[in-house]
Amino acid sequence: MNEALVVLVRSMIAFFTLLIFARALGKQQLSQLTFFDYVLGITVGSIAATLSVDLDSRAWPHWVSLLFWAVTALALERLSFRRREVEEYMSGRPSVMIINGQILEKEMRSNHYAIPDLLKQLRDKGVFDINEVAYGILETNGNLSVLLKPEFRPVTAGDLKLNTTSQGINTEVIYNGVLVPENLKKAGRDALWLQQALQDAGVLSPAEVFLMTINEAGEVFIDKYKDYI
């Protein structure tokens, strides 16, 4: 058999195997990676790559290896739901890095966390003064969660005792120039309403719209393909 065809067939096997395993493992693997997820992703990816292009070896041992890693990861994931100590061993524990503007050097050293990394993550959160931080917690995925001191927190409607109404979730009515009829119906609107809404926005056809949404408060958002910027 032609080598290119063999590689194509083996790559298809690897691709669909990974797709099935990824769906079985759930969305956790798609979020910010823990150390365990990182090692798992590298190993499984390496096995899949070997399965695709290593023509000197048979395919089924690599597939068995993929199956083993996927089943093991799934079993550990299920076990971690029941046993907290397993979850902590696999993913680690969050570590408090800052308390009331004071950096905890011992925690920094134990997590091999450098000052430039800490300052960068604070800046990513819009914090440029450590004195404003009540708590800074290093999560198991490497992100820094920041709680500001009360005097530095943004004012909310609750602080001002203002009555607010929920806007709800946006529903896509038009996506990539194509009307989504079931979403239009779900939003409690009909074709006449849609036509009027488009006319009000100066749009003649759904084909001119990249994205159109409506929320529970009835607010409409329309983004046209043609931008005037």
Tab-separated table of C-alpha atoms in Angstrom:
chain	number	residue	atom	x	y	z
A	1	MET	CA	0.000	0.000	0.000
A	2	ASN	CA	1.219	3.510	-0.809
A	3	GLU	CA	2.904	5.123	2.221
A	4	ALA	CA	0.914	8.368	1.872
A	5	LEU	CA	-2.325	6.382	1.953
A	6	VAL	CA	-1.177	4.434	5.018
A	7	VAL	CA	-0.307	7.672	6.813
A	8	LEU	CA	-3.699	9.116	5.854
A	9	VAL	CA	-5.591	6.083	7.197
A	10	ARG	CA	-3.563	5.958	10.424
A	11	SER	CA	-3.977	9.711	10.923
A	12	MET	CA	-7.740	9.366	10.540
A	13	ILE	CA	-7.728	6.576	13.122
A	14	ALA	CA	-5.666	8.734	15.522
A	15	PHE	CA	-7.854	11.800	14.948
A	16	PHE	CA	-11.185	10.096	15.584
A	17	THR	CA	-9.751	8.155	18.516
A	18	LEU	CA	-8.594	11.393	20.136
A	19	LEU	CA	-11.944	13.028	19.372
A	20	ILE	CA	-13.850	10.195	21.060
A	21	PHE	CA	-11.517	10.164	24.066
A	22	ALA	CA	-11.669	13.962	24.423
A	23	ARG	CA	-15.479	13.869	24.454
A	24	ALA	CA	-15.377	11.075	27.036
A	25	LEU	CA	-12.990	13.016	29.282
A	26	GLY	CA	-15.226	16.090	29.185
A	27	LYS	CA	-14.633	19.838	28.914
A	28	GLN	CA	-12.199	19.969	31.802
A	29	GLN	CA	-9.389	19.102	29.395
A	30	LEU	CA	-10.271	22.177	27.313
A	31	SER	CA	-10.036	24.637	30.179
A	32	GLN	CA	-6.911	25.983	31.857
A	33	LEU	CA	-4.610	23.010	32.320
A	34	THR	CA	-3.445	21.615	35.634
A	35	PHE	CA	-0.083	19.837	35.792
A	36	PHE	CA	-1.807	16.456	35.368
A	37	ASP	CA	-3.770	17.697	32.339
A	38	TYR	CA	-0.570	19.102	30.847
A	39	VAL	CA	1.299	15.790	31.163
A	40	LEU	CA	-1.717	13.862	29.881
A	41	GLY	CA	-2.102	16.121	26.841
A	42	ILE	CA	1.569	15.891	25.868
A	43	THR	CA	1.665	12.101	26.262
A	44	VAL	CA	-1.542	11.401	24.377
A	45	GLY	CA	-0.559	13.829	21.606
A	46	SER	CA	2.845	12.171	21.268
A	47	ILE	CA	1.286	8.696	21.035
A	48	ALA	CA	-1.220	9.908	18.419
A	49	ALA	CA	1.573	11.462	16.355
A	50	THR	CA	3.560	8.213	16.457
A	51	LEU	CA	0.459	6.260	15.495
A	52	SER	CA	0.019	8.540	12.473
A	53	VAL	CA	3.494	8.556	10.929
A	54	ASP	CA	5.617	5.749	12.405
A	55	LEU	CA	5.176	3.228	9.613
A	56	ASP	CA	7.849	0.889	11.027
A	57	SER	CA	5.545	-0.114	13.867
A	58	ARG	CA	2.101	-1.635	13.893
A	59	ALA	CA	-0.830	0.642	14.644
A	60	TRP	CA	-2.673	-1.400	17.254
A	61	PRO	CA	-0.071	-1.113	20.088
A	62	HIS	CA	-0.276	2.683	19.845
A	63	TRP	CA	-4.056	2.539	19.853
A	64	VAL	CA	-3.992	0.297	22.951
A	65	SER	CA	-1.682	2.823	24.622
A	66	LEU	CA	-4.088	5.654	23.776
A	67	LEU	CA	-6.942	3.602	25.198
A	68	PHE	CA	-5.003	2.937	28.390
A	69	TRP	CA	-4.191	6.615	28.959
A	70	ALA	CA	-7.757	7.707	28.258
A	71	VAL	CA	-9.301	5.068	30.540
A	72	THR	CA	-6.784	5.794	33.303
A	73	ALA	CA	-7.416	9.547	33.095
A	74	LEU	CA	-11.181	8.985	33.119
A	75	ALA	CA	-10.923	6.649	36.139
A	76	LEU	CA	-8.772	9.140	38.071
A	77	GLU	CA	-11.168	11.942	37.165
A	78	ARG	CA	-14.141	9.962	38.495
A	79	LEU	CA	-12.176	9.016	41.619
A	80	SER	CA	-11.233	12.649	42.236
A	81	PHE	CA	-14.951	13.530	42.344
A	82	ARG	CA	-15.385	11.158	45.288
A	83	ARG	CA	-12.071	11.573	47.118
A	84	ARG	CA	-10.774	15.048	47.834
A	85	GLU	CA	-7.270	13.801	48.615
A	86	VAL	CA	-7.009	12.304	45.119
A	87	GLU	CA	-7.999	15.604	43.539
A	88	GLU	CA	-5.475	17.475	45.669
A	89	TYR	CA	-2.709	15.006	44.781
A	90	MET	CA	-3.456	15.234	41.053
A	91	SER	CA	-4.087	18.979	40.776
A	92	GLY	CA	-2.475	20.383	43.906
A	93	ARG	CA	-3.909	23.008	46.245
A	94	PRO	CA	-4.413	26.741	45.762
A	95	SER	CA	-1.729	28.771	47.549
A	96	VAL	CA	-2.185	32.171	49.188
A	97	MET	CA	0.536	34.482	47.848
A	98	ILE	CA	-0.632	37.859	49.193
A	99	ILE	CA	-2.481	38.798	52.385
A	100	ASN	CA	-3.411	42.440	53.009
A	101	GLY	CA	-0.737	43.727	50.652
A	102	GLN	CA	1.994	41.501	52.108
A	103	ILE	CA	3.742	38.939	49.892
A	104	LEU	CA	4.240	35.518	51.495
A	105	GLU	CA	7.787	34.678	50.439
A	106	LYS	CA	7.638	31.125	51.812
A	107	GLU	CA	4.659	30.288	49.601
A	108	MET	CA	6.374	31.925	46.641
A	109	ARG	CA	9.460	29.750	47.092
A	110	SER	CA	7.503	26.523	47.651
A	111	ASN	CA	5.599	27.093	44.387
A	112	HIS	CA	8.721	28.199	42.457
A	113	TYR	CA	6.842	31.408	41.689
A	114	ALA	CA	8.917	34.456	40.758
A	115	ILE	CA	8.179	38.106	41.563
A	116	PRO	CA	7.960	39.093	37.842
A	117	ASP	CA	5.282	36.413	37.335
A	118	LEU	CA	3.318	37.706	40.313
A	119	LEU	CA	3.502	41.322	39.160
A	120	LYS	CA	2.521	40.381	35.595
A	121	GLN	CA	-0.559	38.491	36.760
A	122	LEU	CA	-1.540	41.409	38.983
A	123	ARG	CA	-1.239	43.781	36.021
A	124	ASP	CA	-3.384	41.392	33.960
A	125	LYS	CA	-6.064	41.897	36.627
A	126	GLY	CA	-5.676	45.675	36.415
A	127	VAL	CA	-3.796	45.882	39.736
A	128	PHE	CA	-0.611	47.981	39.757
A	129	ASP	CA	-0.270	48.467	43.523
A	130	ILE	CA	0.119	45.415	45.785
A	131	ASN	CA	-1.160	47.493	48.718
A	132	GLU	CA	-4.621	47.355	47.117
A	133	VAL	CA	-4.758	43.530	47.369
A	134	ALA	CA	-6.554	41.837	50.262
A	135	TYR	CA	-5.852	38.301	49.028
A	136	GLY	CA	-3.907	36.948	46.079
A	137	ILE	CA	-4.362	33.203	45.542
A	138	LEU	CA	-2.394	31.103	43.058
A	139	GLU	CA	-4.839	28.573	41.603
A	140	THR	CA	-3.912	25.034	40.570
A	141	ASN	CA	-3.969	26.021	36.885
A	142	GLY	CA	-1.373	28.761	37.435
A	143	ASN	CA	-3.779	31.716	37.380
A	144	LEU	CA	-3.742	34.295	40.159
A	145	SER	CA	-7.119	35.139	41.718
A	146	VAL	CA	-7.218	38.590	43.293
A	147	LEU	CA	-9.564	40.024	45.930
A	148	LEU	CA	-9.102	43.755	46.386
A	149	LYS	CA	-9.450	45.547	49.694
A	150	PRO	CA	-12.980	46.981	50.141
A	151	GLU	CA	-11.890	50.566	49.522
A	152	PHE	CA	-10.408	49.634	46.124
A	153	ARG	CA	-13.258	47.496	44.792
A	154	PRO	CA	-15.474	48.871	41.991
A	155	VAL	CA	-18.807	50.294	43.130
A	156	THR	CA	-21.750	48.022	42.240
A	157	ALA	CA	-25.466	48.701	41.837
A	158	GLY	CA	-25.966	46.838	45.118
A	159	ASP	CA	-23.645	49.279	46.914
A	160	LEU	CA	-25.721	52.178	45.589
A	161	LYS	CA	-28.963	50.288	46.354
A	162	LEU	CA	-30.167	50.670	42.768
A	163	ASN	CA	-32.846	48.449	41.286
A	164	THR	CA	-31.539	46.526	38.288
A	165	THR	CA	-33.086	44.107	35.806
A	166	SER	CA	-31.374	41.069	34.367
A	167	GLN	CA	-30.663	41.218	30.654
A	168	GLY	CA	-30.430	37.433	30.437
A	169	ILE	CA	-28.484	35.447	27.877
A	170	ASN	CA	-28.049	36.627	24.304
A	171	THR	CA	-29.698	34.398	21.702
A	172	GLU	CA	-28.173	34.222	18.219
A	173	VAL	CA	-30.834	35.122	15.658
A	174	ILE	CA	-28.521	35.499	12.666
A	175	TYR	CA	-25.117	33.843	12.542
A	176	ASN	CA	-22.663	34.317	9.686
A	177	GLY	CA	-25.374	35.707	7.414
A	178	VAL	CA	-27.789	32.806	8.052
A	179	LEU	CA	-31.063	33.084	9.961
A	180	VAL	CA	-31.528	30.635	12.861
A	181	PRO	CA	-35.330	30.118	12.847
A	182	GLU	CA	-35.477	28.018	16.020
A	183	ASN	CA	-33.672	30.722	17.998
A	184	LEU	CA	-35.981	33.403	16.592
A	185	LYS	CA	-38.954	31.366	17.773
A	186	LYS	CA	-37.303	30.704	21.137
A	187	ALA	CA	-36.891	34.460	21.601
A	188	GLY	CA	-40.628	34.908	21.037
A	189	ARG	CA	-40.194	36.842	17.794
A	190	ASP	CA	-41.442	36.273	14.263
A	191	ALA	CA	-40.382	37.092	10.709
A	192	LEU	CA	-42.209	40.456	10.707
A	193	TRP	CA	-40.364	41.568	13.835
A	194	LEU	CA	-37.061	40.483	12.293
A	195	GLN	CA	-37.737	42.402	9.087
A	196	GLN	CA	-38.566	45.558	11.053
A	197	ALA	CA	-35.487	45.198	13.291
A	198	LEU	CA	-33.246	44.833	10.253
A	199	GLN	CA	-34.825	47.832	8.546
A	200	ASP	CA	-34.294	49.953	11.662
A	201	ALA	CA	-30.608	49.053	11.492
A	202	GLY	CA	-30.402	49.884	7.789
A	203	VAL	CA	-30.068	46.242	6.752
A	204	LEU	CA	-31.888	44.863	3.724
A	205	SER	CA	-31.080	41.166	4.104
A	206	PRO	CA	-29.795	38.731	6.783
A	207	ALA	CA	-26.931	38.012	4.374
A	208	GLU	CA	-25.516	41.444	5.280
A	209	VAL	CA	-25.339	40.538	8.983
A	210	PHE	CA	-22.398	38.726	10.552
A	211	LEU	CA	-24.089	38.381	13.965
A	212	MET	CA	-27.460	39.397	15.370
A	213	THR	CA	-28.521	38.612	18.932
A	214	ILE	CA	-31.386	39.458	21.255
A	215	ASN	CA	-31.486	39.130	25.034
A	216	GLU	CA	-34.376	38.555	27.453
A	217	ALA	CA	-34.772	42.312	27.955
A	218	GLY	CA	-35.442	42.690	24.220
A	219	GLU	CA	-32.159	44.454	23.465
A	220	VAL	CA	-30.862	43.745	19.960
A	221	PHE	CA	-27.237	43.645	18.831
A	222	ILE	CA	-26.389	43.675	15.114
A	223	ASP	CA	-22.901	43.414	13.630
A	224	LYS	CA	-22.731	43.842	9.861
A	225	TYR	CA	-20.158	42.371	7.542
A	226	LYS	CA	-19.445	45.873	6.272
A	227	ASP	CA	-17.667	47.831	8.990
A	228	TYR	CA	-17.350	51.590	8.996
A	229	ILE	CA	-14.325	52.165	11.196
